[in-house]
mmCIF file of C-alpha atoms in Angstrom:
data_model
loop_
_atom_site.group_PDB
_atom_site.id
_atom_site.type_symbol
_atom_site.label_atom_id
_atom_site.label_comp_id
_atom_site.label_asym_id
_atom_site.label_seq_id
_atom_site.Cartn_x
_atom_site.Cartn_y
_atom_site.Cartn_z
ATOM 1 C CA MET Q 16 14.336 15.280 -17.430
ATOM 2 C CA ASN Q 17 13.310 17.701 -14.216
ATOM 3 C CA LEU Q 18 15.293 16.536 -10.998
ATOM 4 C CA GLY Q 19 11.734 17.290 -9.135
ATOM 5 C CA ILE Q 20 9.881 15.435 -11.086
ATOM 6 C CA ILE Q 21 11.717 12.332 -10.627
ATOM 7 C CA GLY Q 22 11.917 13.089 -6.161
ATOM 8 C CA GLN Q 23 8.133 13.578 -6.484
ATOM 9 C CA ALA Q 24 7.662 10.504 -8.088
ATOM 10 C CA ALA Q 25 10.185 8.379 -5.951
ATOM 11 C CA GLY Q 26 8.663 9.873 -3.120
ATOM 12 C CA LEU Q 27 4.833 9.021 -4.568
ATOM 13 C CA PHE Q 28 5.668 5.192 -5.349
ATOM 14 C CA ALA Q 29 7.315 4.628 -1.804
ATOM 15 C CA VAL Q 30 4.520 6.259 0.138
ATOM 16 C CA THR Q 31 2.080 4.518 -1.928
ATOM 17 C CA ASN Q 32 3.923 1.141 -1.823
ATOM 18 C CA ILE Q 33 5.907 0.500 1.574
ATOM 19 C CA ASP Q 34 3.729 -2.530 2.267
ATOM 20 C CA ASP Q 35 5.090 -4.154 -0.806
ATOM 21 C CA ILE Q 36 8.176 -4.886 1.082
ATOM 22 C CA LEU Q 37 6.181 -7.196 3.464
ATOM 23 C CA ILE Q 38 4.254 -8.564 0.961
ATOM 24 C CA LEU Q 39 7.523 -9.732 -1.086
ATOM 25 C CA ALA Q 40 9.518 -10.668 1.462
ATOM 26 C CA LEU Q 41 7.066 -13.679 2.471
ATOM 27 C CA PHE Q 42 6.581 -14.166 -1.435
ATOM 28 C CA PHE Q 43 10.379 -14.286 -1.390
ATOM 29 C CA ALA Q 44 10.254 -17.005 2.308
ATOM 30 C CA GLN Q 45 7.488 -18.877 0.922
ATOM 31 C CA GLY Q 46 9.883 -19.770 -2.696
ATOM 32 C CA ALA Q 47 12.753 -20.255 -1.025
ATOM 33 C CA GLY Q 48 15.430 -23.172 -2.322
ATOM 34 C CA HIS Q 49 12.325 -23.569 -5.808
ATOM 35 C CA LYS Q 50 14.187 -23.094 -8.561
ATOM 36 C CA GLY Q 51 13.039 -19.621 -10.506
ATOM 37 C CA SER Q 52 11.290 -18.155 -8.158
ATOM 38 C CA THR Q 53 12.869 -15.681 -7.512
ATOM 39 C CA ARG Q 54 12.271 -15.114 -11.138
ATOM 40 C CA ARG Q 55 8.481 -15.630 -11.060
ATOM 41 C CA ILE Q 56 7.813 -13.730 -8.396
ATOM 42 C CA ALA Q 57 9.278 -10.374 -9.836
ATOM 43 C CA LEU Q 58 7.224 -11.203 -13.302
ATOM 44 C CA GLY Q 59 4.783 -11.051 -11.259
ATOM 45 C CA GLN Q 60 5.079 -8.381 -9.335
ATOM 46 C CA TYR Q 61 5.832 -6.224 -12.918
ATOM 47 C CA LEU Q 62 2.931 -7.945 -14.104
ATOM 48 C CA GLY Q 63 0.614 -6.403 -11.156
ATOM 49 C CA PHE Q 64 1.927 -3.261 -10.933
ATOM 50 C CA ALA Q 65 2.187 -2.720 -15.004
ATOM 51 C CA ALA Q 66 -1.910 -3.494 -14.511
ATOM 52 C CA ILE Q 67 -1.922 -0.920 -12.222
ATOM 53 C CA LEU Q 68 -0.419 1.550 -14.302
ATOM 54 C CA VAL Q 69 -2.041 0.686 -17.221
ATOM 55 C CA VAL Q 70 -5.181 1.430 -15.913
ATOM 56 C CA ALA Q 71 -4.560 4.958 -14.221
ATOM 57 C CA VAL Q 72 -2.970 5.894 -17.320
ATOM 58 C CA ALA Q 73 -5.902 5.573 -19.822
ATOM 59 C CA ALA Q 74 -7.942 7.053 -16.589
ATOM 60 C CA ALA Q 75 -5.821 10.464 -17.092
ATOM 61 C CA PHE Q 76 -6.573 10.337 -20.554
ATOM 62 C CA GLY Q 77 -9.654 9.981 -19.852
ATOM 63 C CA ALA Q 78 -10.690 6.339 -19.796
ATOM 64 C CA THR Q 79 -12.366 4.012 -17.627
ATOM 65 C CA PHE Q 80 -11.601 0.250 -17.833
ATOM 66 C CA LEU Q 81 -12.453 -0.188 -14.140
ATOM 67 C CA PRO Q 82 -15.057 1.548 -12.762
ATOM 68 C CA GLU Q 83 -14.207 3.638 -9.541
ATOM 69 C CA SER Q 84 -16.832 1.561 -7.823
ATOM 70 C CA ALA Q 85 -15.406 -1.551 -8.222
ATOM 71 C CA ILE Q 86 -12.219 -0.687 -6.825
ATOM 72 C CA PRO Q 87 -12.763 -2.085 -3.531
ATOM 73 C CA TYR Q 88 -14.222 -5.536 -4.881
ATOM 74 C CA LEU Q 89 -10.021 -5.772 -6.076
ATOM 75 C CA GLY Q 90 -9.532 -6.935 -1.992
ATOM 76 C CA LEU Q 91 -11.458 -10.676 -3.258
ATOM 77 C CA LEU Q 92 -8.221 -11.302 -5.001
ATOM 78 C CA PRO Q 93 -5.882 -10.823 -1.894
ATOM 79 C CA LEU Q 94 -9.208 -12.341 0.576
ATOM 80 C CA ALA Q 95 -8.914 -15.552 -1.823
ATOM 81 C CA LEU Q 96 -5.284 -16.264 -2.268
ATOM 82 C CA GLY Q 97 -4.898 -15.948 1.558
ATOM 83 C CA VAL Q 98 -7.743 -18.406 1.909
ATOM 84 C CA LYS Q 99 -6.384 -20.912 -0.745
ATOM 85 C CA ALA Q 100 -2.921 -20.148 0.981
ATOM 86 C CA ALA Q 101 -4.760 -20.876 4.426
ATOM 87 C CA VAL Q 102 -6.346 -23.523 3.542
ATOM 88 C CA GLN Q 103 -3.042 -25.151 2.448
ATOM 89 C CA ALA Q 104 -1.269 -24.777 5.150
ATOM 90 C CA TRP Q 105 -4.058 -26.646 7.182
ATOM 91 C CA ARG Q 106 -3.965 -29.549 4.913
ATOM 92 C CA HIS Q 107 0.184 -29.707 5.558
ATOM 93 C CA ARG Q 108 0.128 -28.696 9.072
ATOM 94 C CA GLY Q 109 1.478 -32.345 9.718
ATOM 95 C CA ASP Q 110 4.017 -32.909 6.828
ATOM 96 C CA ALA Q 111 7.395 -33.777 7.737
ATOM 97 C CA GLU Q 112 9.301 -29.520 6.400
ATOM 98 C CA GLU Q 113 10.737 -31.767 3.777
ATOM 99 C CA GLU Q 114 7.793 -32.615 1.783
ATOM 100 C CA LYS Q 115 6.205 -29.497 2.913
ATOM 101 C CA GLU Q 116 8.640 -27.548 0.387
ATOM 102 C CA ALA Q 117 8.388 -30.050 -2.232
ATOM 103 C CA LYS Q 118 4.557 -29.694 -2.444
ATOM 104 C CA GLU Q 119 4.602 -26.021 -1.883
ATOM 105 C CA GLY Q 120 6.945 -25.053 -4.928
ATOM 106 C CA GLY Q 121 6.605 -21.542 -4.123
ATOM 107 C CA PRO Q 122 4.196 -18.426 -5.515
ATOM 108 C CA LYS Q 123 3.000 -18.242 -9.200
ATOM 109 C CA VAL Q 124 2.975 -14.945 -11.401
ATOM 110 C CA LEU Q 125 -0.565 -14.420 -12.031
ATOM 111 C CA GLU Q 126 -1.044 -15.006 -8.014
ATOM 112 C CA VAL Q 127 2.210 -12.374 -7.350
ATOM 113 C CA ALA Q 128 0.121 -10.010 -9.821
ATOM 114 C CA ALA Q 129 -2.802 -10.655 -8.798
ATOM 115 C CA VAL Q 130 -1.976 -9.260 -4.634
ATOM 116 C CA THR Q 131 -0.130 -6.956 -6.843
ATOM 117 C CA PHE Q 132 -2.617 -5.595 -8.553
ATOM 118 C CA ALA Q 133 -5.248 -5.522 -6.057
ATOM 119 C CA ASN Q 134 -3.168 -3.563 -2.966
ATOM 120 C CA GLY Q 135 -2.356 -1.634 -5.009
ATOM 121 C CA GLY Q 136 -6.033 -0.619 -6.178
ATOM 122 C CA ASP Q 137 -6.551 2.219 -3.765
ATOM 123 C CA ASN Q 138 -3.241 3.851 -5.702
ATOM 124 C CA ILE Q 139 -4.379 4.375 -8.932
ATOM 125 C CA GLY Q 140 -6.493 6.819 -6.555
ATOM 126 C CA VAL Q 141 -3.460 8.635 -6.544
ATOM 127 C CA TYR Q 142 -1.802 8.025 -9.654
ATOM 128 C CA VAL Q 143 -4.606 9.203 -12.239
ATOM 129 C CA PRO Q 144 -4.386 12.640 -10.358
ATOM 130 C CA VAL Q 145 -0.815 13.460 -10.192
ATOM 131 C CA PHE Q 146 -0.616 11.526 -14.042
ATOM 132 C CA ALA Q 147 -3.280 13.928 -15.778
ATOM 133 C CA THR Q 148 -1.253 17.183 -14.124
ATOM 134 C CA ALA Q 149 1.371 15.919 -14.692
ATOM 135 C CA GLY Q 150 1.020 15.830 -18.649
ATOM 136 C CA VAL Q 151 2.814 12.984 -21.172
ATOM 137 C CA GLY Q 152 6.087 13.820 -20.533
ATOM 138 C CA GLY Q 153 5.535 13.923 -16.773
ATOM 139 C CA MET Q 154 3.662 10.868 -16.646
ATOM 140 C CA SER Q 155 6.352 9.255 -18.506
ATOM 141 C CA VAL Q 156 9.372 10.406 -15.854
ATOM 142 C CA TYR Q 157 6.324 8.630 -13.405
ATOM 143 C CA VAL Q 158 6.109 5.534 -15.023
ATOM 144 C CA ILE Q 159 9.916 5.243 -15.642
ATOM 145 C CA VAL Q 160 10.567 6.009 -11.864
ATOM 146 C CA PHE Q 161 7.565 3.969 -10.402
ATOM 147 C CA LEU Q 162 9.094 0.836 -12.790
ATOM 148 C CA VAL Q 163 12.949 1.278 -11.404
ATOM 149 C CA LEU Q 164 12.241 1.864 -8.257
ATOM 150 C CA LEU Q 165 9.871 -1.381 -8.511
ATOM 151 C CA ALA Q 166 12.997 -3.456 -8.966
ATOM 152 C CA VAL Q 167 14.709 -1.943 -5.530
ATOM 153 C CA TRP Q 168 11.593 -2.925 -4.130
ATOM 154 C CA ILE Q 169 11.818 -6.492 -5.083
ATOM 155 C CA ALA Q 170 15.939 -6.524 -3.836
ATOM 156 C CA ALA Q 171 14.791 -5.064 -0.722
ATOM 157 C CA GLY Q 172 12.438 -7.213 -0.400
ATOM 158 C CA ARG Q 173 14.886 -11.230 -1.388
ATOM 159 C CA TYR Q 174 16.830 -9.117 0.550
ATOM 160 C CA PHE Q 175 15.187 -8.741 4.314
ATOM 161 C CA ALA Q 176 13.819 -12.560 2.943
ATOM 162 C CA THR Q 177 16.947 -13.303 3.577
ATOM 163 C CA ARG Q 178 18.563 -12.498 6.022
ATOM 164 C CA PRO Q 179 19.337 -15.533 8.473
ATOM 165 C CA VAL Q 180 16.758 -13.916 11.512
ATOM 166 C CA ILE Q 181 14.141 -12.444 8.846
ATOM 167 C CA ALA Q 182 14.770 -15.810 7.063
ATOM 168 C CA LYS Q 183 14.671 -18.168 9.783
ATOM 169 C CA ALA Q 184 11.140 -16.879 11.653
ATOM 170 C CA LEU Q 185 9.499 -16.261 7.771
ATOM 171 C CA SER Q 186 10.623 -20.321 6.729
ATOM 172 C CA ARG Q 187 8.947 -21.367 10.543
ATOM 173 C CA TRP Q 188 5.797 -19.004 10.778
ATOM 174 C CA GLY Q 189 5.368 -17.065 6.581
ATOM 175 C CA HIS Q 190 3.106 -20.406 6.035
ATOM 176 C CA ILE Q 191 1.319 -18.512 8.814
ATOM 177 C CA LEU Q 192 2.059 -14.687 7.723
ATOM 178 C CA LEU Q 193 1.112 -14.775 4.772
ATOM 179 C CA PRO Q 194 -2.102 -16.229 4.955
ATOM 180 C CA VAL Q 195 -2.801 -13.621 7.818
ATOM 181 C CA VAL Q 196 -1.440 -11.320 5.427
ATOM 182 C CA LEU Q 197 -3.430 -11.845 2.183
ATOM 183 C CA ILE Q 198 -6.403 -12.149 3.680
ATOM 184 C CA GLY Q 199 -5.691 -8.448 5.881
ATOM 185 C CA ILE Q 200 -5.284 -6.912 3.223
ATOM 186 C CA GLY Q 201 -8.356 -8.364 1.311
ATOM 187 C CA LEU Q 202 -10.755 -7.054 3.888
ATOM 188 C CA LEU Q 203 -8.944 -3.733 4.305
ATOM 189 C CA ILE Q 204 -9.056 -3.068 0.743
ATOM 190 C CA LEU Q 205 -12.871 -4.605 1.039
ATOM 191 C CA ILE Q 206 -14.040 -2.291 4.374
ATOM 192 C CA GLU Q 207 -12.290 0.648 3.249
ATOM 193 C CA GLY Q 208 -13.330 0.458 -0.142
ATOM 194 C CA GLY Q 209 -16.995 0.229 1.320
ATOM 195 C CA ALA Q 210 -17.670 -3.228 -0.398
ATOM 196 C CA PHE Q 211 -20.457 -4.925 -0.081
ATOM 197 C CA GLY Q 212 -22.069 -1.922 2.480
ATOM 198 C CA LEU Q 213 -18.955 -2.489 4.429
#
């Protein structure tokens, strides 16, 4: 194994996924105190990222499951989930904190996967040319490094969500921050990609 490729893969992963740590911290804050939420969040993150890798690897070999013009419309996924979270936060705004936590139950696997995939839509455009020029051996190294670093990202998101100062802020404002961040990501993906002629 070439250490240069491992370093490049680690750098590429970090640069293209830095925003995921905030999103993961918000998911972990939403799931705080709910049994199995860490497992669901990690599984959703891996499912969403695996879908990104499948599309990028297939495109590097010349197959396109997703036309490039469709990528900006992936912004509809986090936008819809953000609106759903905002509606839930609005409906439960007067509930006691215990009732609110009991009703929410933490993030679901497919919600995390959908946000991860949609947020990583632009990553596909970066990964495809890198994978195509790396060859099968190099591409395998990239994929392995990405999957290992994904565990580090999940641990970092959980770490930030459990720091007393951050945890207190997220528990107080997370029900507002999560919808705002998801809606913001959705709009950013739609606008940057030129969806609907924006």
